[in-house]
Amino acid sequence: MASYLEARVEGDLRALLQQHDLLRTLVDAFGSPLNLVLPDQLVGNVEAFRAVHRDHRLAGQIFFAHKANRSSALVRELAATDAGIDVASLGELQHALGAGFAGHRIMATGPKSRDFLWLAARVGAVVNADSTAELTELAGLVAAHGLPPVRVMARLSGFSPAGVNVLVRASRFGIPADDLGPLWEVLEKYRDELDLHGFAYHLDTVGLPEKIAALEGCLRVLDEALERGLNPVAVDIGGGFGVNYLAHGAQWEQWTTELTSAVLGRTPPLTWNGHGYGLRNENGKVRGVLGLYPAYRPLTGAAYLDRLLASESPSLRRPLGSLLLESMGELYTEPGRALLDQCGVVLTRVEEVRPGPGGDLLIRVAANARDISLEEHGVLLDPVLVGGDRPGGDGPYGVYLLGNLCLESDLITRRKVFLPTLPSPGDLLAFPNTAGYFMDFSAGRPLMQPTAQTIAAYRDGGSWLWCLDEQYWPVDRREGTA
Ligand SMILES: Cc1ncc(COP(=O)(O)O)c(C=O)c1O
């Protein structure tokens, strides 16, 4: 039986995937793999977050987490809006500045080198600090270089929710929320160098209860800081709003059920070499934890933010958004993946189709698992055969997608993918909705294989225009062609 995981493809991305001749021409010209990004979609996604701010009457800023994609077109288009950007390296900071972001619209997060700290301080970015040691180092730089005071966010972690049984995960980032003594000391000692702007968290989880606990915790700390005579103005709730990758919840349910049955050996394997994605068979019982992103997630992106703000604080019994409003606090977010929903696709050319072990088919594409890092990030979705909706599809065909490296492990997906129509060498497979983390986060040049070029695509009335990512500027997009 075929187990499809049909990708959720909407709006302009869906329309672009219908431009078969254009997509073939682009891959002929720029090679496989090829990344396509849609800057206008990013702007639309920012607007959806802004609408949630308006609904909750919250001022603040949306900082796009740059790490999710390296494209210049995306960052430059964003610079033309009123959004901010979250940069997590010196290179990303330079990229943002070069794209047109002024320092005050930039938030510096993550592990920071001294150069990164200095440039962030020099241009007036907000520094979202991971530790009191980082704050001390920053204060030293400010003093030594005669820089103006720097706005800082204190990133906190390890919130213990009052009276609620929520697992608190250890984090390598952030100042322990239950031991703020050292933070108050550093802020007091360096009051001429550091200007406390607010408190932050970022939790690497999809779980709402943990985020409710963290936001509530930040609100408590905000009050404590005000009582101490400090003037914090913002709470930064990080990213992690998520994307719904699949069109049908029922397919996801079915596939995960079938995986369990296959792991138990009751049905034929659904994965390469019986890989269990974290599940294993122990004496006829399934053990382990499914190590996959919940590819079907009905509550994501701006709607997830809305739900979080509408959620009651467990201890104060009021909606968190109202509490933030009453504290006169601004809301900052750092969405990466969610802002890139429907913003891009990776195109690959089919190189070879041949029979494989156990009667399965093997399809090798001109790309490797780093070029489309769905497996590494635990996201499962079916590719689309460009032009594959042609009549006469006699599938489904169960196939494994192989990469172009001479490594056993180089599989684009370890899950058996079902295709309605069997591709032939030269056909294109498109991996939709891959702009967030999957198209260039992990890409390198193993075996000196080419890395993908990136093309920005946009609409002009009824036609599609495009240009090289590097040549895209929001000011005049008519240089493109299609
Ligand atoms: C500090 C910080 N902010 C924001 C993000 C973006 O997260 P997401 O892409 O899940 O929204 C990350 C991701 O690692 C992060 O580390």
Coordinates of C-alpha atoms and ligand atoms in Angstrom, one line a residue:
M1 CA 0.0 0.0 0.0
A2 CA 1.2 3.5 -0.9
S3 CA 2.0 5.8 2.1
Y4 CA 2.0 9.3 0.7
L5 CA 3.1 12.3 2.7
E6 CA 1.9 15.0 0.3
A7 CA 3.5 18.3 0.9
R8 CA 1.4 21.3 1.8
V9 CA 2.0 23.7 -1.1
E10 CA 0.1 26.9 -1.4
G11 CA -0.2 30.3 -3.1
D12 CA 2.7 31.5 -5.2
L13 CA 4.8 28.4 -4.5
R14 CA 2.0 26.2 -5.9
A15 CA 1.7 28.5 -8.9
L16 CA 5.5 28.5 -9.5
L17 CA 5.6 24.7 -9.5
Q18 CA 3.2 24.8 -12.4
Q19 CA 5.7 26.7 -14.5
H20 CA 7.3 23.5 -15.8
D21 CA 9.1 25.0 -18.8
L22 CA 10.5 27.8 -16.6
L23 CA 11.7 25.4 -14.0
R24 CA 13.4 23.1 -16.6
T25 CA 15.1 26.1 -18.2
L26 CA 16.4 27.3 -14.9
V27 CA 17.9 23.9 -14.0
D28 CA 19.4 23.6 -17.5
A29 CA 21.0 27.0 -17.1
F30 CA 22.1 26.9 -13.4
G31 CA 22.4 23.2 -12.7
S32 CA 21.1 20.8 -10.2
P33 CA 20.4 21.3 -7.3
L34 CA 18.9 24.7 -7.7
N35 CA 17.3 26.7 -4.9
L36 CA 14.3 29.0 -5.7
V37 CA 13.2 31.6 -3.1
L38 CA 10.1 33.8 -3.1
P39 CA 10.8 37.0 -1.3
D40 CA 7.2 38.3 -1.5
Q41 CA 5.9 35.3 0.5
L42 CA 8.3 36.2 3.3
V43 CA 6.8 39.7 3.5
G44 CA 3.3 38.2 3.6
N45 CA 4.3 35.9 6.5
V46 CA 5.7 38.9 8.4
E47 CA 2.4 40.6 8.0
A48 CA 0.6 37.7 9.5
F49 CA 2.8 38.0 12.6
R50 CA 2.2 41.8 12.7
A51 CA -1.6 41.1 12.6
V52 CA -1.3 39.1 15.8
H53 CA 0.5 42.0 17.4
R54 CA -2.3 44.3 16.4
D55 CA -5.0 41.8 17.6
H56 CA -3.4 41.7 21.1
R57 CA -2.6 45.5 21.0
L58 CA 1.1 44.7 21.5
A59 CA 3.9 46.9 20.2
G60 CA 7.2 45.3 19.4
Q61 CA 9.2 43.8 16.7
I62 CA 9.5 40.7 14.5
F63 CA 13.1 39.7 14.1
F64 CA 13.6 37.2 11.2
A65 CA 16.0 34.5 12.3
H66 CA 18.5 34.7 9.5
K67 CA 20.2 31.4 10.2
A68 CA 17.2 29.6 8.5
N69 CA 18.3 30.7 5.1
R70 CA 21.4 32.5 3.6
S71 CA 19.6 34.1 0.6
S72 CA 20.3 37.8 0.0
A73 CA 17.1 38.3 -1.8
L74 CA 15.1 37.3 1.2
V75 CA 17.1 39.5 3.6
R76 CA 17.0 42.5 1.2
E77 CA 13.3 42.3 0.7
L78 CA 12.9 42.1 4.4
A79 CA 15.1 45.2 4.9
A80 CA 12.5 47.1 2.7
T81 CA 9.8 46.3 5.3
D82 CA 9.7 47.5 8.9
A83 CA 10.7 44.0 10.3
G84 CA 13.9 43.3 12.2
I85 CA 16.5 40.6 11.8
D86 CA 18.1 38.2 14.3
V87 CA 21.7 37.5 13.4
A88 CA 23.7 34.7 15.0
S89 CA 27.2 35.3 13.5
L90 CA 29.5 38.0 12.4
G91 CA 28.8 37.0 8.8
E92 CA 25.1 37.2 9.2
L93 CA 25.4 40.6 10.9
Q94 CA 27.5 41.9 8.0
H95 CA 25.0 40.5 5.5
A96 CA 22.1 42.2 7.3
L97 CA 24.0 45.5 7.3
G98 CA 24.8 45.2 3.7
A99 CA 21.2 44.4 2.8
G100 CA 20.0 47.7 4.3
F101 CA 19.2 47.0 7.9
A102 CA 20.2 49.8 10.3
G103 CA 21.7 48.7 13.6
H104 CA 18.7 49.4 15.7
R105 CA 16.6 46.8 13.7
I106 CA 19.1 44.1 14.4
M107 CA 19.2 41.6 17.3
A108 CA 22.4 39.7 17.9
T109 CA 21.8 36.2 19.3
G110 CA 23.7 32.9 19.8
P111 CA 27.3 32.2 20.6
K112 CA 29.3 35.4 19.9
S113 CA 33.0 36.0 19.0
R114 CA 34.6 39.3 20.2
D115 CA 34.5 40.7 16.7
F116 CA 30.8 39.9 16.4
L117 CA 30.1 41.6 19.8
W118 CA 32.2 44.6 18.9
L119 CA 30.4 45.2 15.5
A120 CA 27.0 44.6 17.1
A121 CA 27.8 47.2 19.8
R122 CA 29.3 49.6 17.2
V123 CA 26.2 49.6 15.0
G124 CA 23.8 49.9 17.9
A125 CA 22.2 46.4 17.6
V126 CA 20.5 44.9 20.6
V127 CA 22.7 42.2 22.1
N128 CA 20.8 39.2 23.3
A129 CA 23.2 37.8 25.8
D130 CA 23.6 34.1 26.7
S131 CA 25.4 34.5 30.0
T132 CA 26.7 37.0 32.5
A133 CA 30.2 36.3 31.2
E134 CA 29.1 37.5 27.8
L135 CA 27.6 40.7 29.4
T136 CA 30.9 41.3 31.2
E137 CA 32.9 40.8 28.0
L138 CA 30.6 43.2 26.1
A139 CA 30.8 45.8 28.9
G140 CA 34.6 45.6 28.7
L141 CA 34.6 46.2 24.9
V142 CA 32.2 49.1 25.3
A143 CA 34.5 50.7 27.9
A144 CA 37.7 50.0 26.1
H145 CA 36.5 51.3 22.7
G146 CA 34.5 54.3 24.1
L147 CA 31.2 53.0 22.6
P148 CA 27.8 54.3 23.6
P149 CA 25.9 52.1 26.1
V150 CA 24.6 48.9 24.4
R151 CA 21.0 47.7 24.6
V152 CA 21.0 44.2 26.0
M153 CA 18.5 41.4 26.4
A154 CA 19.2 38.8 29.1
R155 CA 18.4 35.4 27.7
L156 CA 17.0 33.2 30.4
S157 CA 16.6 29.4 30.6
G158 CA 15.5 26.7 33.0
F159 CA 12.1 28.1 34.0
S160 CA 10.4 26.1 36.6
P161 CA 6.6 26.5 36.2
A162 CA 4.7 27.0 39.4
G163 CA 2.4 24.1 40.2
V164 CA 2.6 22.6 36.7
N165 CA 4.2 19.4 35.8
V166 CA 6.3 20.5 32.8
L167 CA 9.6 18.9 31.9
V168 CA 12.4 21.5 32.1
R169 CA 15.1 20.7 29.5
A170 CA 18.7 21.6 30.1
S171 CA 20.0 24.3 27.8
R172 CA 23.5 25.4 26.9
F173 CA 22.1 28.8 26.4
G174 CA 20.8 31.4 28.8
I175 CA 21.2 32.6 32.4
P176 CA 19.5 30.3 34.9
A177 CA 16.1 31.9 35.7
D178 CA 16.2 30.6 39.3
D179 CA 19.5 32.3 40.1
L180 CA 19.5 35.9 38.9
G181 CA 21.8 37.3 41.5
P182 CA 24.8 37.4 39.2
L183 CA 22.8 39.1 36.5
W184 CA 21.6 41.9 38.8
E185 CA 25.3 42.4 39.9
V186 CA 26.6 42.7 36.4
L187 CA 23.9 45.1 35.3
E188 CA 24.6 47.2 38.4
K189 CA 28.3 47.1 38.0
Y190 CA 28.2 48.1 34.3
R191 CA 25.3 50.5 34.3
D192 CA 27.3 53.0 32.2
E193 CA 28.0 50.4 29.5
L194 CA 24.9 48.1 29.4
D195 CA 21.3 49.3 29.0
L196 CA 18.9 46.5 30.0
H197 CA 16.4 46.4 27.2
G198 CA 14.5 43.2 28.3
F199 CA 14.4 39.5 28.9
A200 CA 14.5 36.7 26.3
Y201 CA 14.1 33.0 25.9
H202 CA 14.2 30.6 22.9
L203 CA 13.1 27.1 23.4
D204 CA 13.9 24.4 20.9
T205 CA 10.6 22.7 21.3
V206 CA 7.1 22.6 19.7
G207 CA 5.5 22.3 23.2
L208 CA 3.1 25.1 24.2
P209 CA 3.2 24.4 28.0
E210 CA 7.0 24.9 28.1
K211 CA 6.6 28.2 26.3
I212 CA 3.8 29.3 28.5
A213 CA 6.0 28.7 31.5
A214 CA 8.9 30.6 30.0
L215 CA 6.8 33.6 29.0
E216 CA 5.2 33.7 32.5
G217 CA 8.7 33.5 34.0
C218 CA 10.0 36.4 31.9
L219 CA 7.0 38.5 32.9
R220 CA 7.9 37.9 36.6
V221 CA 11.5 38.8 36.0
L222 CA 10.4 41.9 34.1
D223 CA 8.4 43.1 37.2
E224 CA 11.4 42.3 39.5
A225 CA 13.7 44.4 37.3
L226 CA 11.3 47.3 37.4
E227 CA 11.2 47.1 41.2
R228 CA 15.0 47.2 41.1
G229 CA 14.8 50.5 39.3
L230 CA 15.8 49.1 35.9
N231 CA 13.9 50.0 32.7
P232 CA 13.4 46.9 30.6
V233 CA 10.9 47.4 27.8
A234 CA 10.6 44.1 26.0
V235 CA 10.1 40.4 26.3
D236 CA 11.7 38.4 23.5
I237 CA 10.0 35.0 23.1
G238 CA 12.5 33.7 20.4
G239 CA 11.4 31.4 17.6
G240 CA 9.9 28.0 17.3
F241 CA 6.4 28.8 15.9
G242 CA 6.7 26.0 13.5
V243 CA 5.4 25.0 10.0
N244 CA 2.8 22.6 8.9
Y245 CA 4.6 20.7 6.1
L246 CA 1.9 18.2 5.1
A247 CA -1.4 18.6 3.3
H248 CA -3.2 15.8 5.1
G249 CA -3.1 14.9 8.8
A250 CA -4.6 11.5 8.1
Q251 CA -1.5 10.6 6.0
W252 CA 0.8 11.5 8.8
E253 CA -1.2 9.5 11.3
Q254 CA -1.3 6.5 8.9
W255 CA 2.5 6.7 8.2
T256 CA 3.5 6.8 11.8
T257 CA 1.2 3.9 12.6
E258 CA 2.6 1.9 9.7
L259 CA 6.2 2.7 10.9
T260 CA 5.4 1.2 14.3
S261 CA 4.0 -1.9 12.7
A262 CA 7.1 -2.2 10.4
V263 CA 9.5 -1.7 13.3
L264 CA 7.7 -4.6 15.0
G265 CA 8.2 -6.7 11.9
R266 CA 4.5 -7.1 11.4
T267 CA 4.6 -5.4 8.0
P268 CA 7.4 -4.9 5.4
P269 CA 9.9 -2.2 6.1
L270 CA 8.9 1.4 5.2
T271 CA 12.5 2.7 5.5
W272 CA 16.0 2.0 4.2
N273 CA 17.5 -1.0 6.1
G274 CA 14.5 -0.9 8.5
H275 CA 15.6 2.5 10.0
G276 CA 13.2 3.2 12.9
Y277 CA 13.6 7.0 13.3
G278 CA 14.2 6.5 17.0
L279 CA 11.8 3.6 17.4
R280 CA 13.1 0.0 18.0
N281 CA 11.7 -3.4 18.6
E282 CA 12.4 -4.8 22.1
N283 CA 11.0 -8.3 22.5
G284 CA 7.9 -7.5 20.5
K285 CA 7.3 -4.1 22.1
V286 CA 8.1 -0.7 20.5
R287 CA 10.6 1.3 22.5
G288 CA 12.3 4.7 22.0
V289 CA 11.0 8.1 21.0
L290 CA 10.1 9.1 17.4
G291 CA 12.9 11.5 16.5
L292 CA 11.0 13.4 13.8
Y293 CA 9.5 16.8 13.5
P294 CA 5.7 16.6 13.6
A295 CA 5.4 17.2 9.9
Y296 CA 1.6 17.7 10.2
R297 CA 1.0 20.5 12.7
P298 CA -2.4 22.3 12.5
L299 CA -1.3 25.1 14.9
T300 CA 1.8 26.9 13.6
G301 CA 3.3 30.2 12.7
A302 CA 1.3 33.3 13.5
A303 CA -1.6 31.2 14.7
Y304 CA 0.7 29.6 17.3
L305 CA 1.8 33.0 18.5
D306 CA -1.8 34.0 18.8
R307 CA -2.6 30.9 20.9
L308 CA 0.4 31.5 23.2
L309 CA -0.6 35.1 23.9
A310 CA -4.2 34.0 24.5
S311 CA -3.1 31.2 26.9
E312 CA -3.7 31.8 30.6
S313 CA -0.7 32.3 32.9
P314 CA -1.0 29.2 35.2
S315 CA -0.2 31.3 38.3
L316 CA -1.9 34.6 37.5
R317 CA -4.9 33.2 35.6
R318 CA -4.9 35.9 33.0
P319 CA -4.0 35.7 29.3
L320 CA -0.3 36.1 28.8
G321 CA -0.8 38.8 26.1
S322 CA -2.9 40.9 28.5
L323 CA -0.3 40.6 31.2
L324 CA 2.4 41.7 28.8
L325 CA 0.3 44.7 27.7
E326 CA -0.4 45.7 31.4
S327 CA 3.4 45.5 32.1
M328 CA 3.8 48.0 29.3
G329 CA 6.1 45.4 27.7
E330 CA 6.8 45.1 24.0
L331 CA 6.7 41.7 22.3
Y332 CA 9.7 40.6 20.4
T333 CA 9.8 37.4 18.3
E334 CA 12.6 35.7 16.4
P335 CA 10.8 33.3 13.9
G336 CA 12.9 31.6 11.3
R337 CA 11.2 28.5 10.0
A338 CA 7.7 30.0 10.3
L339 CA 8.5 33.1 8.3
L340 CA 9.9 31.0 5.5
D341 CA 6.8 28.9 5.2
Q342 CA 6.0 28.5 1.4
C343 CA 9.1 30.7 0.6
G344 CA 11.2 28.3 -1.5
V345 CA 11.8 25.0 -3.2
V346 CA 14.9 22.9 -4.1
L347 CA 14.9 21.5 -7.7
T348 CA 16.9 18.4 -8.5
R349 CA 17.5 16.5 -11.7
V350 CA 16.9 12.8 -11.8
E351 CA 20.2 11.0 -12.9
E352 CA 19.3 7.4 -12.7
V353 CA 16.4 5.0 -12.1
R354 CA 17.1 1.4 -11.3
P355 CA 15.9 -1.6 -9.4
G356 CA 17.2 -1.9 -5.9
P357 CA 17.2 -4.6 -3.2
G358 CA 13.9 -6.2 -2.3
G359 CA 12.1 -5.1 -5.4
D360 CA 12.2 -1.4 -4.4
L361 CA 13.3 1.2 -7.0
L362 CA 16.3 3.5 -6.5
I363 CA 16.3 7.0 -7.9
R364 CA 19.5 9.0 -7.8
V365 CA 19.3 12.7 -8.1
A366 CA 22.0 15.3 -8.8
A367 CA 22.0 16.6 -5.2
N368 CA 23.0 15.1 -1.8
A369 CA 21.5 14.9 1.6
R370 CA 23.2 18.1 2.7
D371 CA 21.7 20.0 -0.3
I372 CA 18.2 19.0 0.9
S373 CA 18.7 18.4 4.6
L374 CA 15.2 17.1 5.3
E375 CA 16.5 13.9 6.9
E376 CA 19.0 15.8 9.1
H377 CA 16.2 18.0 10.4
G378 CA 13.7 15.2 10.8
V379 CA 11.1 16.4 8.3
L380 CA 9.4 14.0 6.0
L381 CA 7.5 15.1 2.9
D382 CA 7.1 13.8 -0.7
P383 CA 8.8 15.6 -3.6
V384 CA 6.8 16.7 -6.5
L385 CA 7.6 15.4 -10.0
V386 CA 7.7 18.5 -12.2
G387 CA 5.1 17.9 -14.9
G388 CA 4.2 14.7 -13.2
D389 CA 0.5 15.3 -13.2
R390 CA 0.6 14.2 -16.8
P391 CA -2.2 11.6 -17.5
G392 CA -1.2 7.9 -17.6
G393 CA 0.6 7.9 -14.3
D394 CA 0.4 4.2 -13.5
G395 CA 1.9 4.2 -10.0
P396 CA 2.2 4.3 -7.1
Y397 CA 5.9 3.5 -7.2
G398 CA 7.8 3.0 -3.9
V399 CA 11.3 4.5 -4.3
Y400 CA 14.3 5.4 -2.3
L401 CA 15.9 8.7 -3.2
L402 CA 19.7 8.5 -3.3
G403 CA 22.2 11.4 -3.3
N404 CA 25.2 12.0 -5.5
L405 CA 27.9 11.2 -2.9
C406 CA 29.7 7.8 -2.8
L407 CA 28.6 7.3 0.7
E408 CA 26.1 4.6 1.9
S409 CA 24.5 7.2 4.1
D410 CA 23.8 9.7 1.4
L411 CA 20.1 9.2 1.1
I412 CA 17.9 12.2 0.5
T413 CA 15.3 10.3 2.5
R414 CA 15.5 7.1 4.4
R415 CA 11.8 6.8 4.1
K416 CA 10.4 4.9 1.1
V417 CA 8.7 7.6 -0.9
F418 CA 5.7 6.8 -3.1
L419 CA 5.4 8.6 -6.5
P420 CA 2.3 8.5 -8.6
T421 CA 4.4 8.5 -11.8
L422 CA 7.8 7.0 -12.3
P423 CA 10.3 9.7 -13.3
S424 CA 12.9 9.2 -16.0
P425 CA 16.5 10.4 -16.1
G426 CA 16.4 14.1 -16.9
D427 CA 13.1 14.7 -15.1
L428 CA 13.0 17.2 -12.2
L429 CA 12.0 16.4 -8.7
A430 CA 11.0 19.5 -6.6
F431 CA 11.3 19.5 -2.8
P432 CA 8.7 22.1 -1.9
N433 CA 8.7 24.3 1.2
T434 CA 12.4 23.8 1.9
A435 CA 13.5 27.5 2.4
G436 CA 13.6 27.2 6.2
Y437 CA 16.8 25.3 7.1
F438 CA 16.7 22.6 4.4
M439 CA 18.1 24.3 1.4
D440 CA 21.4 25.8 2.5
F441 CA 21.9 25.3 6.3
S442 CA 24.0 22.2 5.9
A443 CA 25.1 22.5 2.2
G444 CA 28.8 22.2 1.6
R445 CA 31.0 20.9 -1.2
P446 CA 31.8 17.2 -0.4
L447 CA 33.5 15.5 -3.3
M448 CA 33.7 18.9 -5.0
Q449 CA 30.1 18.4 -6.1
P450 CA 28.5 21.8 -6.9
T451 CA 26.4 23.6 -4.4
A452 CA 23.0 25.0 -5.4
Q453 CA 22.8 28.4 -6.8
T454 CA 19.9 30.4 -5.5
I455 CA 17.4 32.2 -7.8
A456 CA 14.8 34.7 -6.6
A457 CA 11.4 34.4 -8.3
Y458 CA 8.6 36.9 -8.2
R459 CA 5.5 37.8 -10.0
D460 CA 4.9 40.8 -12.2
G461 CA 1.3 40.8 -13.0
G462 CA 0.6 37.5 -14.7
S463 CA 4.2 36.6 -15.4
W464 CA 7.0 35.1 -13.4
L465 CA 10.3 37.0 -13.3
W466 CA 13.5 35.8 -11.8
C467 CA 17.1 36.8 -11.2
L468 CA 20.2 35.5 -9.4
D469 CA 19.8 35.8 -5.6
E470 CA 22.9 38.1 -5.5
Q471 CA 21.4 40.5 -8.1
Y472 CA 18.0 40.9 -6.3
W473 CA 17.3 44.3 -4.8
P474 CA 13.8 45.4 -3.9
V475 CA 14.3 48.8 -5.6
D476 CA 13.8 47.6 -9.1
R477 CA 13.0 44.1 -9.9
R478 CA 12.5 44.5 -13.6
E479 CA 16.0 43.3 -14.5
G480 CA 14.7 39.8 -14.1
T481 CA 13.4 37.7 -16.9
A482 CA 11.2 34.7 -17.5
Ligands
LIG1 C1 18.0 32.2 19.5 C2 17.2 31.7 18.4 N1 16.2 32.4 18.0 C3 15.4 32.0 16.9 C4 15.6 30.8 16.3 C5 14.7 30.4 15.2 O1 13.9 29.3 15.5 P1 12.8 28.8 14.5 O2 13.4 28.8 13.1 O3 12.4 27.5 15.0 O4 11.7 29.8 14.5 C6 16.6 30.0 16.8 C7 16.8 28.7 16.1 O5 17.7 27.9 16.4 C8 17.4 30.4 17.8 O6 18.5 29.7 18.3

